[in-house]
Coordinates of C-alpha atoms in Angstrom, one line a residue:
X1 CA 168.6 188.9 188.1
X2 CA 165.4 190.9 188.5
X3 CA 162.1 188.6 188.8
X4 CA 159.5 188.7 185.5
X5 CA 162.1 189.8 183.3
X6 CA 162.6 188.0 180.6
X7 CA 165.7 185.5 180.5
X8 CA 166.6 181.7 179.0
X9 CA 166.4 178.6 181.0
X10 CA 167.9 175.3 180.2
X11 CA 165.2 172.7 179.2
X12 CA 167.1 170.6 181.5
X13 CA 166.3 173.2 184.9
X14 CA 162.4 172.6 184.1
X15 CA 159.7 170.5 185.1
X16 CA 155.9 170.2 184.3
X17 CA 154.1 171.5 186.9
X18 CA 152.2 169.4 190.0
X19 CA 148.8 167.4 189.2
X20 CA 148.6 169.4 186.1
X21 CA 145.2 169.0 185.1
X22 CA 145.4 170.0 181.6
X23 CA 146.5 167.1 179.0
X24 CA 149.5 167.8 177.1
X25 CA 148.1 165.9 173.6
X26 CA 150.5 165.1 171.5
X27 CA 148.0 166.1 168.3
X28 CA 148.1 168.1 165.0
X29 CA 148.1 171.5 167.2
X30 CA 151.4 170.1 169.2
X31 CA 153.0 169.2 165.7
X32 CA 151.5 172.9 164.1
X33 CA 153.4 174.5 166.9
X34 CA 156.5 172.5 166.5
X35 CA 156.7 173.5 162.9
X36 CA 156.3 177.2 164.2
X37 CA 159.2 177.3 166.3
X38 CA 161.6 175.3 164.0
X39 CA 161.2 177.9 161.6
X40 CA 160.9 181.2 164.2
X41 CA 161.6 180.1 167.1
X42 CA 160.2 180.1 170.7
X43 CA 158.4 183.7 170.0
X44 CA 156.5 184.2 173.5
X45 CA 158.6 183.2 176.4
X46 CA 157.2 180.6 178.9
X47 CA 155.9 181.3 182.4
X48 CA 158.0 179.3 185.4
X49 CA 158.5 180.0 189.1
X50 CA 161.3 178.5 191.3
X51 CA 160.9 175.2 193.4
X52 CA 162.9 174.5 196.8
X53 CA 165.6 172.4 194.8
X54 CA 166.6 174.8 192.0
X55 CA 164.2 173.8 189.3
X56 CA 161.7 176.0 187.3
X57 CA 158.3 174.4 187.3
X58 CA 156.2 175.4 184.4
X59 CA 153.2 177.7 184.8
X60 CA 152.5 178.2 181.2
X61 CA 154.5 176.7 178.2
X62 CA 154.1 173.0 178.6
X63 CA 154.0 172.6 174.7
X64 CA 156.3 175.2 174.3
X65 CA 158.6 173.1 176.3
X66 CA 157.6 169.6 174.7
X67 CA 158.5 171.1 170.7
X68 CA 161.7 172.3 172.2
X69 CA 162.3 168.8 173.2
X70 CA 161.0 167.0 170.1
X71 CA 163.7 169.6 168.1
X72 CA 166.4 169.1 170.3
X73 CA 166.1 172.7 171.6
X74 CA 168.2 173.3 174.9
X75 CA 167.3 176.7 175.9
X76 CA 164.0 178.1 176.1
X77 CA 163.1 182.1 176.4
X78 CA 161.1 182.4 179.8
X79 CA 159.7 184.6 182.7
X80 CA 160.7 183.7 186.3
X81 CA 158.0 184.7 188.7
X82 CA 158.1 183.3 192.5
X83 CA 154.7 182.5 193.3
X84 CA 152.8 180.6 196.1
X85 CA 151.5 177.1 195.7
X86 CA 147.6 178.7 195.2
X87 CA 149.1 181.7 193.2
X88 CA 150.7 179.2 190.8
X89 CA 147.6 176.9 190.5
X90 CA 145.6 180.2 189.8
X91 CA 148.1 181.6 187.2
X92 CA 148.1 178.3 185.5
X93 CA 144.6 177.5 185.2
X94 CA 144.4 181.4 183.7
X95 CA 146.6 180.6 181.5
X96 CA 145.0 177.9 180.1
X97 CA 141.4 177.7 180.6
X98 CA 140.2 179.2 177.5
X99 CA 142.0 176.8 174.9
X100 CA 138.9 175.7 172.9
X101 CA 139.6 171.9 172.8
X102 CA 139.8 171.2 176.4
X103 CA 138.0 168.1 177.7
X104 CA 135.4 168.1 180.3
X105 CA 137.5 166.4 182.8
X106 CA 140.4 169.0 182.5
X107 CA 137.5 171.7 183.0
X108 CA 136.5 170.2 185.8
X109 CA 139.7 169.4 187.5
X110 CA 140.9 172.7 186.8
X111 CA 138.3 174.8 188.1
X112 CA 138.6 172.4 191.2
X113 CA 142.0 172.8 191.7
X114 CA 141.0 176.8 191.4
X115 CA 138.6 177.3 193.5
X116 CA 140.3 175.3 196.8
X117 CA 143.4 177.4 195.9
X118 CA 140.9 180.9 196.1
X119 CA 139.8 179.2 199.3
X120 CA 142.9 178.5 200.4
X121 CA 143.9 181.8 199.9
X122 CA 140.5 183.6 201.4
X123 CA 139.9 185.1 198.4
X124 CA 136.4 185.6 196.7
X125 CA 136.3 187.7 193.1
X126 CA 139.5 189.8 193.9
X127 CA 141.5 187.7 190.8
X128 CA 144.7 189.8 189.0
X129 CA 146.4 186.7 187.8
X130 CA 144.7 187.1 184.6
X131 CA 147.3 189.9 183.8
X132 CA 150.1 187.8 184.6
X133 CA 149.0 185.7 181.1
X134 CA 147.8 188.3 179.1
X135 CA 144.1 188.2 179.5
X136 CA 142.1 190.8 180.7
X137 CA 138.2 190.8 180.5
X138 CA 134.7 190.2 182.8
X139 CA 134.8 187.6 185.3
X140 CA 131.9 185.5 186.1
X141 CA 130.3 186.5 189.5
X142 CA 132.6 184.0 191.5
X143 CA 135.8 184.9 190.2
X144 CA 136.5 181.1 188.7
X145 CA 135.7 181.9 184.9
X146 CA 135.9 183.8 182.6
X147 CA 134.3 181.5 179.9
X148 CA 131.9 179.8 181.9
X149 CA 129.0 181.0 184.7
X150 CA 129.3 180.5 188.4
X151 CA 126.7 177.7 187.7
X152 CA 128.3 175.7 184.7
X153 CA 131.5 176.0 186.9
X154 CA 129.7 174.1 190.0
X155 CA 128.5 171.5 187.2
X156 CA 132.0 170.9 185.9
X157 CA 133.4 170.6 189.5
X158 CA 130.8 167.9 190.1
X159 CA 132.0 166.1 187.4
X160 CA 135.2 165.4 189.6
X161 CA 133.1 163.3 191.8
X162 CA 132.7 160.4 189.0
X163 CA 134.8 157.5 188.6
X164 CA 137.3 157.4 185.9
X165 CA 135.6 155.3 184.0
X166 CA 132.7 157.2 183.8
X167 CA 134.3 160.6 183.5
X168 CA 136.2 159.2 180.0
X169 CA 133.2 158.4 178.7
X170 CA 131.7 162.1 179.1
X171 CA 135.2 163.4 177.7
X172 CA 134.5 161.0 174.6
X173 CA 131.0 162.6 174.7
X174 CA 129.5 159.2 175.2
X175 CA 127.6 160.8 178.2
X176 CA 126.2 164.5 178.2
X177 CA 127.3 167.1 180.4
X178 CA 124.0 167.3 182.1
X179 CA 123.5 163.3 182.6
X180 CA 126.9 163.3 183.8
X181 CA 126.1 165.8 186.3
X182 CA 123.3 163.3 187.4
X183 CA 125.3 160.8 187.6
X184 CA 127.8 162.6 189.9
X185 CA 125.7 162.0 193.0
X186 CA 125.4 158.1 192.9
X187 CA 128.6 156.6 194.9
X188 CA 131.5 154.5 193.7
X189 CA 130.3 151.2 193.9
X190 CA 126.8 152.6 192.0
X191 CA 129.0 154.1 189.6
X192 CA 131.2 150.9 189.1
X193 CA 127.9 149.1 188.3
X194 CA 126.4 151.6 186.5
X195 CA 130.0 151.0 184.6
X196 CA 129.2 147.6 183.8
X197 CA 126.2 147.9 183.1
X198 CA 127.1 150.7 180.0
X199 CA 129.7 148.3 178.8
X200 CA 127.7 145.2 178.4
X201 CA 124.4 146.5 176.7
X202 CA 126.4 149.4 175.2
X203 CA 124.4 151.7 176.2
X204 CA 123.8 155.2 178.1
X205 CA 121.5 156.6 180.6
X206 CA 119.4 159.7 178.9
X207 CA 118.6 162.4 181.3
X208 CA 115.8 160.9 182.6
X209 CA 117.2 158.1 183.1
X210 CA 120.1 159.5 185.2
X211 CA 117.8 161.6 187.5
X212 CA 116.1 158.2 188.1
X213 CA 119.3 156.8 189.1
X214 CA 120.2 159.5 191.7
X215 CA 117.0 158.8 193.3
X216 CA 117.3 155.7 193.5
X217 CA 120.4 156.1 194.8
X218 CA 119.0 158.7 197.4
X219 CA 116.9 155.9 198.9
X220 CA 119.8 153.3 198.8
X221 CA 118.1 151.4 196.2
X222 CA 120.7 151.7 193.2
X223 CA 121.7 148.0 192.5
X224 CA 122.9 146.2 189.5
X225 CA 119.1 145.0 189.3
X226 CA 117.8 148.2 188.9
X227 CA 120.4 149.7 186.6
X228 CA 120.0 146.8 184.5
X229 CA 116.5 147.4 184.5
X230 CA 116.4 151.3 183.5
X231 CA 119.0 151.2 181.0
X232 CA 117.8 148.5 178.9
X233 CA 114.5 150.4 178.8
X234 CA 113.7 151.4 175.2
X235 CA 114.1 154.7 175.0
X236 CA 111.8 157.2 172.8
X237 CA 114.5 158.6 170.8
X238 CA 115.9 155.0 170.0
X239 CA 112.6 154.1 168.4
X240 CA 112.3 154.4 164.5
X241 CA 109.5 156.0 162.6
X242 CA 107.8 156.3 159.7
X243 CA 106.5 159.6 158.7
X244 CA 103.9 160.2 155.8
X245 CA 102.0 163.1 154.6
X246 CA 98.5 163.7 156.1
X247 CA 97.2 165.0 152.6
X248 CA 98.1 162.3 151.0
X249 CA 95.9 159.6 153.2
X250 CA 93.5 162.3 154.6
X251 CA 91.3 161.2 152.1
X252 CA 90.6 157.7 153.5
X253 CA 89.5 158.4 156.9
X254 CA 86.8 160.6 158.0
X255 CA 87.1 164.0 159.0
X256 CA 88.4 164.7 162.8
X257 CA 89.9 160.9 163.2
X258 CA 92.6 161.2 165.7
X259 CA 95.9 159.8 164.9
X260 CA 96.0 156.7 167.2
X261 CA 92.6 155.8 164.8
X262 CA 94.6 156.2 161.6
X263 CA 97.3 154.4 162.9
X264 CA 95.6 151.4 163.9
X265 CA 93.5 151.2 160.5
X266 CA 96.8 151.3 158.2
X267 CA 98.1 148.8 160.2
X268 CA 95.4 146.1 159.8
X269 CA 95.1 147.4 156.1
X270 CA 98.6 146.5 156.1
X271 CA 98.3 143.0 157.6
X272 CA 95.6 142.3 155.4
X273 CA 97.4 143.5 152.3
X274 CA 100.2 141.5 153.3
X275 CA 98.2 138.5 154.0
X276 CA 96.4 139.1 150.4
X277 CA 99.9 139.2 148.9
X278 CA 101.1 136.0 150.3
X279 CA 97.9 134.1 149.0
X280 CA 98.7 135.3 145.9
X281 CA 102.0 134.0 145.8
X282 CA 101.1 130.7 146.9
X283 CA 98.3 130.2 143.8
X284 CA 100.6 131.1 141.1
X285 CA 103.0 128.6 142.9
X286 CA 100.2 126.0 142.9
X287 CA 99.3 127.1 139.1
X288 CA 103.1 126.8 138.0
X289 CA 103.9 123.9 140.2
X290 CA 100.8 122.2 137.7
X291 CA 101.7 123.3 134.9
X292 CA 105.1 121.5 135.6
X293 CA 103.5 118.3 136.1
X294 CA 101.7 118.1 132.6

């Protein structure tokens, strides 16, 4: 049989292929696709190259392979192409990179795993995998992306330097990309605290507040203590405010008073409104309180 000529494998002769790092969600898209091929059938054949003990491991088709599975589907249509380790971990990260609901940590494991294997393979922009999965277009100026720049690539592949902890909580966009980038730089044990810290004030370092932390952590001066102390800082987006209309109190202050003025006059107009309102109260209570008496 020639090689990348389309033929069917057994289900049974594939497996998924070595620290994948795309997640194979079992989700509404999975179950879209499953509907697809129980009523046409697996139309574009998978992409597999041959390990040392006779098996197919799966370049692209993962969830081609999981419907199949799910319908009781034994063969599978597919393209057998013998590749090198860093061919195959270029070819599959082609193939998938551009889904639109990948997580950051798949991104960023990905265009790890992509640019040791270009490394590996002393290879710079020179990138004709793309063919091998259909996609042809302009590449970003080091060869890793398509999608992305050379320097939101390096930002992703920092993210690999964060705990797990930390790094689910940018994939459930509890942390921004940027902050998380931050973040990247403080070590394990900072990041375990920094951990703790999140999960017991429920709360999240702005950007700021993450650049602080890498500075501190710079000097060897990122403890719980000083975690503790930035995150529970209020922060200015966290405050609430009350906006009203300059026309409409304009007219009580004179001309060219600055806003910290006006603010501090409505509040003790406030106060003493409040405190009028409360005397009030407590001489119709007196009157009706007398009244009850008689």
């Amino acid at each position: 049989m020639n090689t990348d000529e389309k033929t069917t494998l057994k289900i049974n002769d594939l497996i998924p292929f070595r620290d994948n790092p795309f997640i194979l969600k079992k989700d509404m898209e999975l179950q879209l696709l499953i509907d697809s091929i129980k009523e046409n059938g697996v139309i574009e054949p998978i992409l597999v190259t041959p390990d040392e003990n006779g098996k197919y491991e799966i370049i692209s088709g993962h969830r081609r392979v999981e419907a199949c599975i799910r319908l009781g589907i034994e063969e599978i249509p597919a393209v057998i192409k013998p590749m090198s380790r860093d061919e195959a971990i270029i070819t599959l990260v082609n193939c998938n990179i551009q889904r639109e609901t990948l997580l950051p940590s798949e991104k960023a494991y990905a265009y790890k795993m992509k640019l040791d294997a270009m490394k590996h393979q002393g290879r710079k922009t020179q990138d004709t995998s793309l063919q091998t999965c259909g996609q042809v277009g302009h590449k970003s100026r080091d060869g890793i992306s398509e999608e992305d720049s050379g320097r939101m690539v390096q930002r992703y592949i920092r993210l690999t330097n964060l705990t797990e902890g930390l790094l689910k909580l940018v994939d459930e966009k509890r942390i921004a990309l940027s902050n998380a980038v931050e973040l990247s730089y403080l070590d394990e044990d900072e990041q375990l605290d920094l951990l703790e810290t999140i999960e017991s004030e429920d709360c999240t370092p702005s950007y700021a507040q993450a650049i602080r932390l890498r500075k501190l952590s710079e000097i060897g001066a990122c403890n719980m203590d000083a975690i503790f102390d930035i995150l529970t800082e209020e922060k200015a987006n966290q405050r609430e405010y009350v906006r009203i209309p300059m026309e409409r109190i304009s007219r009580h202050f004179k001309p060219g008073a600055s806003p910290a003025a006006i603010a501090e006059t409505m509040i003790k107009a406030l106060e003493h409104y409040v405190k009028e309102l409360s005397e009030t109260r407590e001489n119709k209570d007196k009157r009706r309180n007398t009244r009850d008496e008689r």
